[in-house]
Amino acid sequence: MANNLGVWAVHLLTASGAAIALVAAVAAVNAQWQIVFLCLGIALIVDGIDGPIARRLSVRERVPWFDGEILDLVIDYTTYVLVPAMVLSMSGLVTQPWATAAGIVIAVVGALYFADTRMKTPEQAFRGFPAVWNAVVFQLMVYKFPQPVTLAIVVTFAVLTFLPVEFVHPLRVKRLRPITFAMAVAWAVLAILCLVENLNPGPVILTLFSIVNIYFALVGVFLQITRRRSA
């Protein structure tokens, strides 16, 4: 056991996402949206670092009977899907019963996506919208579109979940990786600025955020098309 303390520390790091999700859920119930998205941002960081650490320590080989990938999927569903669904249901962006219905769509569609073994392409892109509802709901909270637009966006991404449209992974897809990584950093910085402004940023931040979001919405399709043309 002592020889595998590092392994269990990594699994505990992953599992800490459950605690972070609970704090976010409690904050959502109390309409403390800054705390909600701060927690989801921390969870995103944890999700980004636990995998590389686990591979470096060879956790699967050292404790083969404990599946860290399943643990990671459980935590990811909670922070990427379930809590954002709660936020949309309770935020007031959409009136009832549409708010609850939209939350249910996110929760169900997200669950189905996490069970899809074809979610990754050979290039390590995502096949279909990759259930990053935390990012989508965060932006809906920032932009505060009219209700029909908000519902249309939710439906659009729900449908894209099941279509063979690719979305880029900011680190694992090699083509255009420097640009994509820079855009991911820009997205993170702009998100922090939005939090500082209590989800009410000025037009400059909103415009820059829109540019970055358009890039991530289209770059996967661009790489998909160019790959097919060169095949």
mmCIF file of C-alpha atoms in Angstrom:
data_model
loop_
_atom_site.group_PDB
_atom_site.id
_atom_site.type_symbol
_atom_site.label_atom_id
_atom_site.label_comp_id
_atom_site.label_asym_id
_atom_site.label_seq_id
_atom_site.Cartn_x
_atom_site.Cartn_y
_atom_site.Cartn_z
ATOM 1 C CA MET A 1 0.000 0.000 0.000
ATOM 2 C CA ALA A 2 2.751 2.437 0.967
ATOM 3 C CA ASN A 3 4.437 1.892 -2.376
ATOM 4 C CA ASN A 4 1.276 3.063 -4.125
ATOM 5 C CA LEU A 5 0.620 6.238 -2.145
ATOM 6 C CA GLY A 6 1.294 8.287 -5.267
ATOM 7 C CA VAL A 7 -1.266 6.268 -7.199
ATOM 8 C CA TRP A 8 -3.951 6.797 -4.577
ATOM 9 C CA ALA A 9 -3.069 10.474 -4.357
ATOM 10 C CA VAL A 10 -3.833 10.782 -8.071
ATOM 11 C CA HIS A 11 -7.149 8.958 -7.684
ATOM 12 C CA LEU A 12 -7.990 11.191 -4.726
ATOM 13 C CA LEU A 13 -7.175 14.222 -6.868
ATOM 14 C CA THR A 14 -9.626 12.973 -9.483
ATOM 15 C CA ALA A 15 -12.255 12.185 -6.855
ATOM 16 C CA SER A 16 -11.910 15.680 -5.406
ATOM 17 C CA GLY A 17 -13.931 16.761 -8.413
ATOM 18 C CA ALA A 18 -16.972 15.278 -6.667
ATOM 19 C CA ALA A 19 -16.464 17.609 -3.715
ATOM 20 C CA ILE A 20 -15.997 20.551 -6.057
ATOM 21 C CA ALA A 21 -19.185 19.590 -7.911
ATOM 22 C CA LEU A 22 -21.138 19.444 -4.645
ATOM 23 C CA VAL A 23 -19.980 22.930 -3.663
ATOM 24 C CA ALA A 24 -20.969 24.146 -7.133
ATOM 25 C CA ALA A 25 -24.395 22.515 -6.844
ATOM 26 C CA VAL A 26 -25.037 24.105 -3.438
ATOM 27 C CA ALA A 27 -23.956 27.471 -4.844
ATOM 28 C CA ALA A 28 -26.336 26.992 -7.774
ATOM 29 C CA VAL A 29 -29.240 26.375 -5.402
ATOM 30 C CA ASN A 30 -28.390 29.694 -3.755
ATOM 31 C CA ALA A 31 -27.938 31.495 -7.103
ATOM 32 C CA GLN A 32 -24.267 32.211 -6.353
ATOM 33 C CA TRP A 33 -23.225 32.002 -9.982
ATOM 34 C CA GLN A 34 -19.677 33.286 -9.546
ATOM 35 C CA ILE A 35 -18.961 30.527 -7.037
ATOM 36 C CA VAL A 36 -20.598 27.961 -9.317
ATOM 37 C CA PHE A 37 -18.398 28.742 -12.287
ATOM 38 C CA LEU A 38 -15.303 29.265 -10.166
ATOM 39 C CA CYS A 39 -15.793 25.710 -8.894
ATOM 40 C CA LEU A 40 -16.394 24.377 -12.387
ATOM 41 C CA GLY A 41 -13.226 26.143 -13.535
ATOM 42 C CA ILE A 42 -11.229 24.501 -10.749
ATOM 43 C CA ALA A 43 -12.757 21.151 -11.692
ATOM 44 C CA LEU A 44 -11.662 21.749 -15.277
ATOM 45 C CA ILE A 45 -8.091 22.313 -14.122
ATOM 46 C CA VAL A 46 -8.165 19.139 -12.028
ATOM 47 C CA ASP A 47 -9.488 17.205 -15.016
ATOM 48 C CA GLY A 48 -6.672 18.592 -17.145
ATOM 49 C CA ILE A 49 -3.820 17.610 -14.839
ATOM 50 C CA ASP A 50 -4.864 14.306 -13.273
ATOM 51 C CA GLY A 51 -4.594 12.319 -16.519
ATOM 52 C CA PRO A 52 -0.997 13.279 -17.366
ATOM 53 C CA ILE A 53 0.049 12.657 -13.762
ATOM 54 C CA ALA A 54 -1.662 9.263 -13.796
ATOM 55 C CA ARG A 55 0.098 8.248 -16.994
ATOM 56 C CA ARG A 56 3.454 9.435 -15.666
ATOM 57 C CA LEU A 57 3.036 7.331 -12.515
ATOM 58 C CA SER A 58 1.676 4.314 -14.473
ATOM 59 C CA VAL A 59 -1.284 4.091 -12.115
ATOM 60 C CA ARG A 60 -3.122 1.510 -14.223
ATOM 61 C CA GLU A 61 -0.201 -0.917 -14.109
ATOM 62 C CA ARG A 62 0.471 -0.401 -10.401
ATOM 63 C CA VAL A 63 -3.160 -0.788 -9.234
ATOM 64 C CA PRO A 64 -4.854 -2.610 -12.126
ATOM 65 C CA TRP A 65 -8.054 -3.447 -10.228
ATOM 66 C CA PHE A 66 -9.029 0.234 -9.761
ATOM 67 C CA ASP A 67 -10.282 1.928 -12.933
ATOM 68 C CA GLY A 68 -9.349 5.593 -12.887
ATOM 69 C CA GLU A 69 -11.004 6.153 -16.258
ATOM 70 C CA ILE A 70 -14.416 5.182 -14.881
ATOM 71 C CA LEU A 71 -13.853 7.461 -11.901
ATOM 72 C CA ASP A 72 -12.899 10.262 -14.279
ATOM 73 C CA LEU A 73 -16.047 9.754 -16.354
ATOM 74 C CA VAL A 74 -18.246 9.902 -13.249
ATOM 75 C CA ILE A 75 -16.654 13.172 -12.148
ATOM 76 C CA ASP A 76 -16.693 14.620 -15.660
ATOM 77 C CA TYR A 77 -20.399 13.893 -16.077
ATOM 78 C CA THR A 78 -21.118 15.701 -12.826
ATOM 79 C CA THR A 79 -19.066 18.804 -13.572
ATOM 80 C CA TYR A 80 -19.464 19.001 -17.347
ATOM 81 C CA VAL A 81 -23.144 18.065 -17.540
ATOM 82 C CA LEU A 82 -25.190 17.699 -14.353
ATOM 83 C CA VAL A 83 -24.254 20.911 -12.541
ATOM 84 C CA PRO A 84 -24.555 23.014 -15.735
ATOM 85 C CA ALA A 85 -27.989 21.455 -16.301
ATOM 86 C CA MET A 86 -28.939 22.571 -12.782
ATOM 87 C CA VAL A 87 -27.656 26.071 -13.491
ATOM 88 C CA LEU A 88 -29.704 26.433 -16.654
ATOM 89 C CA SER A 89 -32.778 25.074 -14.879
ATOM 90 C CA MET A 90 -32.519 27.587 -12.021
ATOM 91 C CA SER A 91 -30.806 30.619 -13.542
ATOM 92 C CA GLY A 92 -33.874 32.402 -14.873
ATOM 93 C CA LEU A 93 -32.472 32.568 -18.391
ATOM 94 C CA VAL A 94 -35.434 30.460 -19.452
ATOM 95 C CA THR A 95 -38.881 30.422 -17.882
ATOM 96 C CA GLN A 96 -40.498 27.293 -16.523
ATOM 97 C CA PRO A 97 -41.319 24.648 -17.606
ATOM 98 C CA TRP A 98 -38.854 25.219 -20.461
ATOM 99 C CA ALA A 99 -35.958 25.711 -18.080
ATOM 100 C CA THR A 100 -36.412 22.299 -16.501
ATOM 101 C CA ALA A 101 -36.983 20.732 -19.906
ATOM 102 C CA ALA A 102 -33.728 22.232 -21.205
ATOM 103 C CA GLY A 103 -31.906 20.958 -18.125
ATOM 104 C CA ILE A 104 -33.304 17.483 -18.689
ATOM 105 C CA VAL A 105 -32.160 17.552 -22.323
ATOM 106 C CA ILE A 106 -28.631 18.438 -21.224
ATOM 107 C CA ALA A 107 -28.576 15.765 -18.496
ATOM 108 C CA VAL A 108 -29.873 12.973 -20.735
ATOM 109 C CA VAL A 109 -27.938 13.834 -23.885
ATOM 110 C CA GLY A 110 -24.758 14.292 -21.869
ATOM 111 C CA ALA A 111 -25.210 10.881 -20.249
ATOM 112 C CA LEU A 112 -25.640 9.242 -23.640
ATOM 113 C CA TYR A 113 -22.506 10.911 -24.981
ATOM 114 C CA PHE A 114 -20.335 9.691 -22.109
ATOM 115 C CA ALA A 115 -21.363 6.127 -22.927
ATOM 116 C CA ASP A 116 -20.352 6.434 -26.585
ATOM 117 C CA THR A 117 -17.120 4.511 -27.170
ATOM 118 C CA ARG A 118 -16.678 6.270 -30.537
ATOM 119 C CA MET A 119 -16.381 9.744 -29.048
ATOM 120 C CA LYS A 120 -12.707 10.112 -30.057
ATOM 121 C CA THR A 121 -11.373 10.133 -33.626
ATOM 122 C CA PRO A 122 -7.932 8.737 -34.586
ATOM 123 C CA GLU A 123 -6.701 12.348 -34.557
ATOM 124 C CA GLN A 124 -7.944 12.647 -30.937
ATOM 125 C CA ALA A 125 -10.686 15.073 -31.853
ATOM 126 C CA PHE A 126 -14.199 14.632 -30.496
ATOM 127 C CA ARG A 127 -16.836 13.065 -32.732
ATOM 128 C CA GLY A 128 -19.980 15.039 -32.046
ATOM 129 C CA PHE A 129 -20.388 17.829 -29.523
ATOM 130 C CA PRO A 130 -18.261 16.652 -26.570
ATOM 131 C CA ALA A 131 -20.750 17.434 -23.780
ATOM 132 C CA VAL A 132 -18.846 20.493 -22.545
ATOM 133 C CA TRP A 133 -22.099 21.944 -21.268
ATOM 134 C CA ASN A 134 -20.176 23.765 -18.545
ATOM 135 C CA ALA A 135 -18.689 26.016 -21.237
ATOM 136 C CA VAL A 136 -21.993 26.395 -23.110
ATOM 137 C CA VAL A 137 -24.072 27.273 -20.046
ATOM 138 C CA PHE A 138 -21.357 29.638 -18.823
ATOM 139 C CA GLN A 139 -21.537 31.535 -22.092
ATOM 140 C CA LEU A 140 -25.329 31.571 -21.997
ATOM 141 C CA MET A 141 -25.066 33.159 -18.559
ATOM 142 C CA VAL A 142 -22.648 35.743 -19.946
ATOM 143 C CA TYR A 143 -24.496 36.643 -23.142
ATOM 144 C CA LYS A 144 -28.023 36.407 -21.715
ATOM 145 C CA PHE A 145 -29.722 35.839 -25.051
ATOM 146 C CA PRO A 146 -33.504 36.006 -25.416
ATOM 147 C CA GLN A 147 -35.224 32.798 -24.345
ATOM 148 C CA PRO A 148 -35.885 31.445 -27.874
ATOM 149 C CA VAL A 149 -32.215 31.890 -28.782
ATOM 150 C CA THR A 150 -31.066 30.172 -25.582
ATOM 151 C CA LEU A 151 -33.361 27.207 -26.205
ATOM 152 C CA ALA A 152 -32.283 27.018 -29.853
ATOM 153 C CA ILE A 153 -28.622 26.884 -28.804
ATOM 154 C CA VAL A 154 -29.309 24.053 -26.350
ATOM 155 C CA VAL A 155 -31.218 22.085 -28.980
ATOM 156 C CA THR A 156 -28.510 22.687 -31.589
ATOM 157 C CA PHE A 157 -25.717 21.356 -29.389
ATOM 158 C CA ALA A 158 -27.898 18.447 -28.288
ATOM 159 C CA VAL A 159 -28.398 17.448 -31.927
ATOM 160 C CA LEU A 160 -24.695 17.958 -32.720
ATOM 161 C CA THR A 161 -23.910 15.413 -30.000
ATOM 162 C CA PHE A 162 -25.131 12.658 -32.315
ATOM 163 C CA LEU A 163 -23.768 13.952 -35.624
ATOM 164 C CA PRO A 164 -20.348 13.046 -37.122
ATOM 165 C CA VAL A 165 -19.147 16.624 -36.756
ATOM 166 C CA GLU A 166 -15.720 16.956 -35.155
ATOM 167 C CA PHE A 167 -14.736 19.293 -32.336
ATOM 168 C CA VAL A 168 -11.077 19.881 -31.651
ATOM 169 C CA HIS A 169 -9.289 18.941 -28.419
ATOM 170 C CA PRO A 170 -7.100 21.972 -27.541
ATOM 171 C CA LEU A 171 -4.052 19.852 -26.629
ATOM 172 C CA ARG A 172 -4.279 16.445 -28.277
ATOM 173 C CA VAL A 173 -5.060 17.377 -31.888
ATOM 174 C CA LYS A 174 -1.674 18.107 -33.479
ATOM 175 C CA ARG A 175 -2.797 20.092 -36.503
ATOM 176 C CA LEU A 176 -3.068 23.813 -35.659
ATOM 177 C CA ARG A 177 -2.219 22.950 -32.046
ATOM 178 C CA PRO A 178 -0.241 26.157 -31.327
ATOM 179 C CA ILE A 179 -3.146 28.332 -32.485
ATOM 180 C CA THR A 180 -5.727 26.187 -30.747
ATOM 181 C CA PHE A 181 -3.777 26.204 -27.502
ATOM 182 C CA ALA A 182 -3.422 29.988 -27.680
ATOM 183 C CA MET A 183 -7.167 30.269 -28.224
ATOM 184 C CA ALA A 184 -7.792 28.008 -25.227
ATOM 185 C CA VAL A 185 -5.637 30.263 -23.068
ATOM 186 C CA ALA A 186 -7.507 33.289 -24.395
ATOM 187 C CA TRP A 187 -10.813 31.589 -23.593
ATOM 188 C CA ALA A 188 -9.670 30.945 -20.019
ATOM 189 C CA VAL A 189 -8.494 34.538 -19.530
ATOM 190 C CA LEU A 190 -11.742 35.941 -20.923
ATOM 191 C CA ALA A 191 -13.759 33.585 -18.719
ATOM 192 C CA ILE A 192 -11.889 34.819 -15.646
ATOM 193 C CA LEU A 193 -12.578 38.422 -16.660
ATOM 194 C CA CYS A 194 -16.263 37.561 -17.031
ATOM 195 C CA LEU A 195 -16.259 36.118 -13.508
ATOM 196 C CA VAL A 196 -14.563 39.231 -12.156
ATOM 197 C CA GLU A 197 -17.305 41.290 -13.810
ATOM 198 C CA ASN A 198 -19.968 39.076 -12.175
ATOM 199 C CA LEU A 199 -20.939 37.592 -15.550
ATOM 200 C CA ASN A 200 -21.699 41.060 -16.915
ATOM 201 C CA PRO A 201 -18.629 41.976 -18.999
ATOM 202 C CA GLY A 202 -18.382 44.930 -21.332
ATOM 203 C CA PRO A 203 -18.641 44.858 -25.131
ATOM 204 C CA VAL A 204 -14.894 44.419 -25.701
ATOM 205 C CA ILE A 205 -14.743 41.199 -23.668
ATOM 206 C CA LEU A 206 -17.970 39.961 -25.250
ATOM 207 C CA THR A 207 -16.603 40.576 -28.741
ATOM 208 C CA LEU A 208 -13.292 38.837 -28.036
ATOM 209 C CA PHE A 209 -15.140 35.950 -26.405
ATOM 210 C CA SER A 210 -17.304 35.620 -29.519
ATOM 211 C CA ILE A 211 -14.230 35.409 -31.765
ATOM 212 C CA VAL A 212 -12.682 32.668 -29.647
ATOM 213 C CA ASN A 213 -15.958 30.743 -29.484
ATOM 214 C CA ILE A 214 -16.394 30.917 -33.254
ATOM 215 C CA TYR A 215 -12.885 29.535 -33.675
ATOM 216 C CA PHE A 216 -13.618 26.508 -31.484
ATOM 217 C CA ALA A 217 -16.975 25.971 -33.169
ATOM 218 C CA LEU A 218 -15.439 25.855 -36.647
ATOM 219 C CA VAL A 219 -11.838 24.650 -36.377
ATOM 220 C CA GLY A 220 -12.836 21.010 -35.904
ATOM 221 C CA VAL A 221 -14.991 21.078 -39.025
ATOM 222 C CA PHE A 222 -12.180 22.803 -40.949
ATOM 223 C CA LEU A 223 -9.680 20.110 -39.951
ATOM 224 C CA GLN A 224 -12.216 17.412 -40.759
ATOM 225 C CA ILE A 225 -12.825 18.773 -44.258
ATOM 226 C CA THR A 226 -9.139 19.324 -45.044
ATOM 227 C CA ARG A 227 -8.281 15.799 -43.856
ATOM 228 C CA ARG A 228 -10.879 14.281 -46.165
ATOM 229 C CA ARG A 229 -9.651 16.326 -49.122
ATOM 230 C CA SER A 230 -6.062 15.216 -48.593
ATOM 231 C CA ALA A 231 -7.003 11.556 -48.150
#
